[in-house]
Coordinates of C-alpha atoms and ligand atoms in Angstrom, one line a residue:
M162 CA 66.1 -52.2 -59.7
N163 CA 68.4 -54.4 -61.9
T164 CA 71.0 -56.5 -60.3
I165 CA 74.4 -56.1 -62.0
I166 CA 76.4 -58.3 -59.7
Q167 CA 75.3 -61.3 -57.6
V168 CA 77.7 -62.9 -55.1
E169 CA 76.7 -65.9 -53.0
G170 CA 78.8 -67.7 -50.5
L171 CA 82.1 -66.4 -51.9
R172 CA 85.1 -67.9 -50.1
K173 CA 88.8 -67.5 -50.9
I174 CA 91.6 -69.1 -48.9
Y175 CA 95.4 -68.6 -49.2
G176 CA 97.2 -71.3 -47.3
E177 CA 96.2 -70.7 -43.7
T178 CA 94.6 -67.3 -44.4
I179 CA 90.8 -67.1 -45.0
A180 CA 90.9 -63.9 -47.0
V181 CA 87.1 -64.0 -47.9
D182 CA 84.8 -66.0 -45.7
N183 CA 81.5 -67.0 -47.3
I184 CA 80.2 -63.6 -48.2
S185 CA 77.0 -62.7 -50.2
F186 CA 75.8 -59.4 -51.6
E187 CA 74.3 -57.8 -54.7
V188 CA 75.2 -54.7 -56.6
H189 CA 72.5 -52.7 -58.4
E190 CA 72.6 -51.0 -61.7
G191 CA 73.6 -47.3 -61.6
E192 CA 74.9 -47.2 -58.1
I193 CA 78.3 -46.5 -56.6
F194 CA 78.9 -49.6 -54.5
G195 CA 81.8 -49.4 -52.0
M196 CA 83.7 -52.1 -50.3
V197 CA 85.2 -50.7 -47.2
G198 CA 87.4 -52.1 -44.5
P199 CA 90.9 -51.9 -43.1
N200 CA 94.0 -53.3 -44.9
G201 CA 93.8 -57.1 -45.2
A202 CA 89.9 -57.1 -44.9
G203 CA 89.6 -59.0 -48.2
K204 CA 88.5 -56.1 -50.5
T205 CA 91.1 -56.7 -53.3
T206 CA 90.5 -60.4 -53.2
T207 CA 86.7 -59.9 -53.5
I208 CA 87.0 -57.3 -56.3
E209 CA 89.5 -59.5 -58.2
C210 CA 87.2 -62.5 -58.0
L211 CA 84.5 -60.3 -59.5
E212 CA 86.8 -59.2 -62.3
G213 CA 87.8 -62.8 -63.0
L214 CA 91.4 -62.2 -62.0
R215 CA 91.3 -64.6 -59.0
K216 CA 89.6 -67.9 -58.8
P217 CA 87.2 -68.4 -55.8
D218 CA 87.5 -71.5 -53.7
Q219 CA 83.7 -71.6 -53.2
G220 CA 80.7 -69.6 -54.2
M221 CA 78.7 -68.3 -57.1
I222 CA 79.4 -65.0 -58.9
R223 CA 77.5 -63.4 -61.7
V224 CA 78.6 -60.2 -63.2
L225 CA 76.4 -58.7 -65.9
G226 CA 74.9 -62.2 -66.0
L227 CA 78.3 -63.8 -66.7
D228 CA 80.5 -66.1 -64.7
P229 CA 83.9 -64.4 -64.4
Q230 CA 85.7 -67.7 -64.5
Q231 CA 83.9 -69.1 -67.5
D232 CA 83.2 -66.0 -69.5
G233 CA 86.3 -63.9 -68.6
H234 CA 86.8 -62.6 -72.2
A235 CA 83.2 -61.5 -72.7
L236 CA 83.3 -59.8 -69.3
K237 CA 86.5 -57.9 -69.9
E238 CA 84.9 -56.3 -73.0
C239 CA 82.1 -54.8 -71.0
T240 CA 83.8 -53.8 -67.8
G241 CA 86.6 -51.3 -67.0
M242 CA 89.2 -52.1 -64.3
Q243 CA 91.6 -50.1 -62.3
L244 CA 93.8 -52.3 -60.2
Q245 CA 95.3 -51.5 -56.8
E246 CA 98.9 -52.0 -58.1
S247 CA 98.7 -50.5 -61.5
N248 CA 101.8 -49.5 -63.4
L249 CA 102.9 -48.5 -66.9
P250 CA 106.3 -48.3 -68.6
A251 CA 108.1 -45.2 -67.3
R252 CA 108.6 -43.6 -70.8
M253 CA 105.2 -44.4 -72.2
R254 CA 103.4 -41.1 -72.9
V255 CA 99.8 -40.5 -71.8
W256 CA 98.5 -40.6 -75.4
E257 CA 100.4 -43.7 -76.2
A258 CA 98.9 -45.6 -73.2
L259 CA 95.4 -44.6 -74.3
D260 CA 96.1 -45.5 -78.0
L261 CA 97.6 -48.8 -77.0
Y262 CA 94.7 -49.7 -74.7
A263 CA 92.2 -48.6 -77.3
S264 CA 93.6 -51.3 -79.6
F265 CA 92.6 -54.0 -77.2
Y266 CA 88.9 -53.4 -77.6
P267 CA 86.6 -53.8 -80.6
K268 CA 84.8 -50.5 -79.7
T269 CA 86.1 -47.7 -77.4
A270 CA 85.2 -44.2 -76.2
N271 CA 86.9 -41.4 -78.0
W272 CA 90.1 -41.1 -75.9
K273 CA 90.8 -37.6 -76.9
K274 CA 87.5 -36.6 -75.3
L275 CA 88.4 -38.7 -72.2
L276 CA 91.6 -36.8 -71.9
V277 CA 89.7 -33.5 -71.7
Q278 CA 87.2 -34.9 -69.3
L279 CA 89.9 -36.1 -67.0
G280 CA 91.9 -32.9 -67.2
L281 CA 94.9 -34.6 -68.8
E282 CA 94.9 -32.8 -72.2
E283 CA 98.0 -30.8 -71.3
K284 CA 99.7 -33.9 -70.2
R285 CA 99.1 -35.9 -73.4
N286 CA 102.8 -36.0 -74.3
T287 CA 104.1 -36.5 -70.8
P288 CA 105.8 -39.8 -70.0
F289 CA 104.1 -41.9 -67.3
S290 CA 107.0 -41.5 -64.8
K291 CA 106.7 -37.7 -64.9
L292 CA 103.0 -37.6 -63.9
S293 CA 102.0 -36.7 -60.3
G294 CA 100.1 -39.4 -58.2
G295 CA 96.8 -37.8 -59.0
Q296 CA 97.5 -37.6 -62.7
K297 CA 98.5 -41.2 -62.8
Q298 CA 95.3 -42.2 -61.1
R299 CA 93.3 -40.1 -63.5
L300 CA 95.1 -41.8 -66.4
F301 CA 94.1 -45.2 -64.9
I302 CA 90.5 -44.1 -64.6
A303 CA 90.7 -43.0 -68.3
L304 CA 92.0 -46.4 -69.2
A305 CA 89.2 -48.1 -67.2
L306 CA 86.6 -46.0 -68.9
L307 CA 88.0 -46.5 -72.4
P308 CA 86.0 -49.5 -73.4
E309 CA 82.8 -47.6 -72.5
P310 CA 82.0 -50.1 -69.9
Q311 CA 78.6 -50.6 -68.2
L312 CA 80.5 -51.4 -65.1
V313 CA 83.7 -50.0 -63.6
F314 CA 85.9 -51.5 -60.9
L315 CA 88.2 -49.2 -59.0
D316 CA 90.5 -50.6 -56.3
E317 CA 91.8 -48.0 -53.8
L318 CA 91.7 -45.3 -56.4
T319 CA 92.6 -42.4 -54.1
T320 CA 95.2 -44.0 -51.9
G321 CA 98.3 -41.8 -51.7
L322 CA 96.6 -38.7 -53.1
D323 CA 96.4 -35.3 -51.5
P324 CA 92.9 -34.1 -50.5
Q325 CA 92.5 -31.9 -53.6
A326 CA 93.3 -34.7 -56.0
R327 CA 91.0 -36.9 -54.1
H328 CA 88.1 -34.5 -54.5
T329 CA 88.8 -34.3 -58.3
I330 CA 88.6 -38.1 -58.5
W331 CA 85.4 -38.2 -56.5
D332 CA 83.8 -35.8 -59.0
L333 CA 85.0 -38.0 -61.8
V334 CA 83.4 -41.1 -60.3
R335 CA 80.2 -39.2 -59.8
D336 CA 80.3 -38.3 -63.5
V337 CA 80.6 -41.9 -64.3
R338 CA 77.5 -42.7 -62.4
A339 CA 75.7 -39.8 -63.9
R340 CA 76.2 -41.4 -67.3
G341 CA 74.2 -44.4 -66.1
K342 CA 77.2 -46.7 -65.3
T343 CA 77.7 -48.8 -62.2
V344 CA 80.8 -48.4 -60.1
V345 CA 82.3 -50.9 -57.7
L346 CA 85.1 -49.4 -55.6
T347 CA 87.2 -50.3 -52.6
T348 CA 88.6 -47.9 -50.1
H349 CA 90.0 -48.0 -46.6
F350 CA 89.0 -44.4 -46.1
M351 CA 85.6 -44.3 -44.3
E352 CA 85.2 -40.6 -45.2
E353 CA 85.5 -41.5 -48.9
A354 CA 82.9 -44.3 -48.7
E355 CA 80.6 -42.0 -46.8
R356 CA 80.9 -39.1 -49.3
L357 CA 80.9 -41.1 -52.5
C358 CA 79.0 -44.4 -52.2
D359 CA 75.3 -45.1 -52.5
R360 CA 75.6 -48.3 -50.6
I361 CA 78.6 -49.8 -48.8
V362 CA 79.6 -53.2 -47.5
I363 CA 81.9 -53.1 -44.5
L364 CA 84.4 -56.0 -44.6
D365 CA 86.5 -57.1 -41.7
H366 CA 88.7 -60.2 -41.7
G367 CA 86.9 -61.5 -44.8
N368 CA 83.4 -61.1 -43.3
I369 CA 80.6 -58.7 -43.9
V370 CA 80.0 -56.7 -40.8
A371 CA 77.4 -54.4 -42.3
L372 CA 75.8 -53.6 -45.7
D373 CA 73.5 -50.6 -46.3
T374 CA 73.5 -46.9 -47.3
P375 CA 76.0 -44.8 -45.3
E376 CA 73.1 -42.9 -43.8
A377 CA 71.2 -46.0 -42.8
L378 CA 74.3 -47.6 -41.2
V379 CA 74.8 -44.5 -39.0
R380 CA 71.1 -44.2 -38.2
K381 CA 70.5 -47.9 -37.5
L382 CA 73.3 -48.2 -35.1
G383 CA 71.9 -45.2 -33.2
V384 CA 75.5 -44.1 -32.7
E385 CA 75.8 -41.2 -30.4
E386 CA 76.4 -37.6 -31.4
R387 CA 78.4 -35.2 -29.3
I388 CA 78.0 -31.6 -28.3
V389 CA 81.3 -30.0 -27.3
F390 CA 81.7 -26.5 -25.7
T391 CA 83.8 -24.6 -23.2
V392 CA 82.1 -23.1 -20.3
E393 CA 82.8 -20.1 -18.1
G394 CA 83.0 -21.1 -14.5
T395 CA 81.5 -24.5 -13.7
L396 CA 78.3 -26.2 -14.7
P397 CA 75.6 -26.5 -12.0
P398 CA 75.5 -30.1 -10.6
D399 CA 71.9 -30.6 -11.8
F400 CA 72.8 -29.8 -15.4
E401 CA 73.1 -33.3 -16.6
K402 CA 69.8 -34.4 -15.1
A403 CA 68.0 -31.5 -16.8
I404 CA 68.7 -33.0 -20.3
S405 CA 66.1 -35.4 -21.5
G406 CA 66.8 -39.0 -22.6
E407 CA 70.0 -41.0 -22.4
T408 CA 73.0 -38.8 -22.2
W409 CA 76.3 -38.6 -20.4
L410 CA 78.6 -35.8 -19.6
E411 CA 82.4 -35.6 -19.8
I412 CA 84.2 -32.7 -18.2
Q413 CA 87.8 -31.8 -18.7
G414 CA 88.8 -28.5 -17.2
D415 CA 86.4 -26.0 -18.8
R416 CA 85.7 -28.3 -21.7
V417 CA 82.3 -30.1 -21.7
T418 CA 81.3 -32.9 -24.0
I419 CA 77.8 -34.2 -23.9
H420 CA 77.2 -37.6 -25.5
G421 CA 73.7 -38.6 -26.6
K422 CA 71.9 -40.9 -29.0
N423 CA 71.3 -39.3 -32.3
S424 CA 67.7 -40.7 -32.7
R425 CA 66.0 -38.1 -30.6
K426 CA 62.8 -36.1 -31.2
V427 CA 64.4 -32.7 -30.2
P428 CA 67.9 -32.4 -31.5
L429 CA 70.4 -32.7 -28.6
V430 CA 72.0 -29.4 -29.6
S431 CA 68.8 -27.3 -29.4
E432 CA 68.1 -28.8 -26.0
V433 CA 71.6 -28.1 -24.7
V434 CA 71.8 -24.5 -26.0
N435 CA 68.3 -23.8 -24.6
L436 CA 69.3 -25.2 -21.2
L437 CA 72.5 -23.2 -21.2
S438 CA 70.7 -19.9 -21.8
V439 CA 67.8 -20.7 -19.4
K440 CA 70.3 -21.3 -16.7
G441 CA 72.4 -18.3 -17.7
I442 CA 75.5 -20.2 -18.3
R443 CA 78.1 -18.5 -20.5
F444 CA 79.8 -20.8 -23.1
H445 CA 82.0 -20.6 -26.1
D446 CA 83.0 -22.6 -29.2
L447 CA 80.0 -24.9 -29.2
R448 CA 80.0 -27.4 -31.9
T449 CA 78.3 -30.7 -32.7
E450 CA 80.1 -33.8 -33.8
Q451 CA 77.9 -36.1 -35.9
P452 CA 78.6 -39.9 -35.9
N453 CA 80.2 -41.1 -39.1
L454 CA 81.2 -44.5 -40.6
E455 CA 84.4 -44.4 -38.5
D456 CA 82.2 -44.6 -35.4
V457 CA 80.1 -47.3 -37.0
F458 CA 83.1 -49.4 -37.7
L459 CA 84.4 -48.9 -34.1
S460 CA 81.0 -49.8 -32.6
L461 CA 80.7 -53.0 -34.8
T462 CA 84.2 -54.3 -34.4
G463 CA 85.5 -52.6 -31.3
R464 CA 88.5 -51.4 -33.2
E465 CA 89.6 -48.3 -35.0
M466 CA 89.9 -48.6 -38.8
R467 CA 93.6 -47.6 -38.9
E468 CA 95.6 -49.4 -36.3
Ligands
ADP546 N1 98.1 -63.6 -53.2 C1 98.0 -63.8 -51.9 N2 98.7 -64.8 -51.3 C2 98.5 -65.0 -50.0 N3 97.8 -64.2 -49.2 C3 97.2 -63.2 -49.7 C4 97.2 -62.9 -51.1 N4 96.5 -61.8 -51.4 C5 96.0 -61.4 -50.2 N5 96.4 -62.2 -49.2 C6 95.9 -62.1 -47.8 O1 94.5 -62.2 -47.8 C7 94.0 -61.2 -46.9 C8 93.1 -60.2 -47.6 O2 93.9 -59.4 -48.5 P1 93.3 -58.4 -49.5 O3 92.2 -59.0 -50.3 O4 94.5 -57.8 -50.3 O5 92.8 -57.3 -48.5 P2 92.5 -55.7 -48.7 O6 92.4 -55.4 -50.2 O7 91.2 -55.5 -48.0 O8 93.6 -55.0 -48.0 C9 95.2 -60.6 -46.2 O9 95.4 -61.3 -45.0 C10 96.3 -60.8 -47.2 O10 97.6 -60.9 -46.5
MG547 MG1 93.5 -54.0 -51.3

């Protein structure tokens, strides 16, 4: 496993604000690495230090073996960047933007092909200001991919997009990985991180609160799963005791929620369904709710992501 990015003891302070507080992590070749956390967590500051756009106060950073502060030029030639606050002149047409950006690099991908890949071919003559949010984001991804970079940085690439546009962008990012490239992205959508990233670092107030694969984070914490159903009549009083392991029951009218750890031998749902039928209890609308990264964040920080 090749290390593409190495960060040790990175710290960045703005006046009184410690934006990034002594964090260390590595990014491996060929992975989609996500930096996740609420607004103000320090994601943009971190990614911009990696890109060489901000100067750290402390710490060591190597990106593709280069120091972003010393070797900024060399680094820009082998990385692609999409910034959180990107913009282009309103009247610049899609093809003009690509043509202009292509002139910045000694060697670039064929931008006509990129247009097709990103579904922007029909928009090639459209001015920037006439593009939809999703089309603008796709254009910025195209610009980031133009230098055929080994490494692509994407900061909040789907913020403000509708669900359909978001899915299209996720597919694009997966395509980038499939071509052997490494992707570092930030998002404040836990679902996005969970669906898209191979490994994620969860940041909060400039600190790393967790770093692993999404699956391992959920598993390691042993976050509970929930079985929810409506019951006809009432549950017998001994029902809760009949379920093995550590569980607790919540009853609201005819709605029952059973909470249990998700690291069990027999899945909680099979046990509950079995017990309901053995006891002849009629129920409807049974579903399971699996723990997700949102739950992980809550259990690590005691707060919701979006407050
Ligand atoms: N240029 C700046 N000057 C002063 N404070 C900043 C600047 N950029 C970011 N901050 C502060 O640093 C913290 C982290 O911000 P940022 O890295 O943008 O977080 P995120 O991208 O996770 O939302 C926030 O408290 C933010 O207000
Ligand atoms: Mg940001």
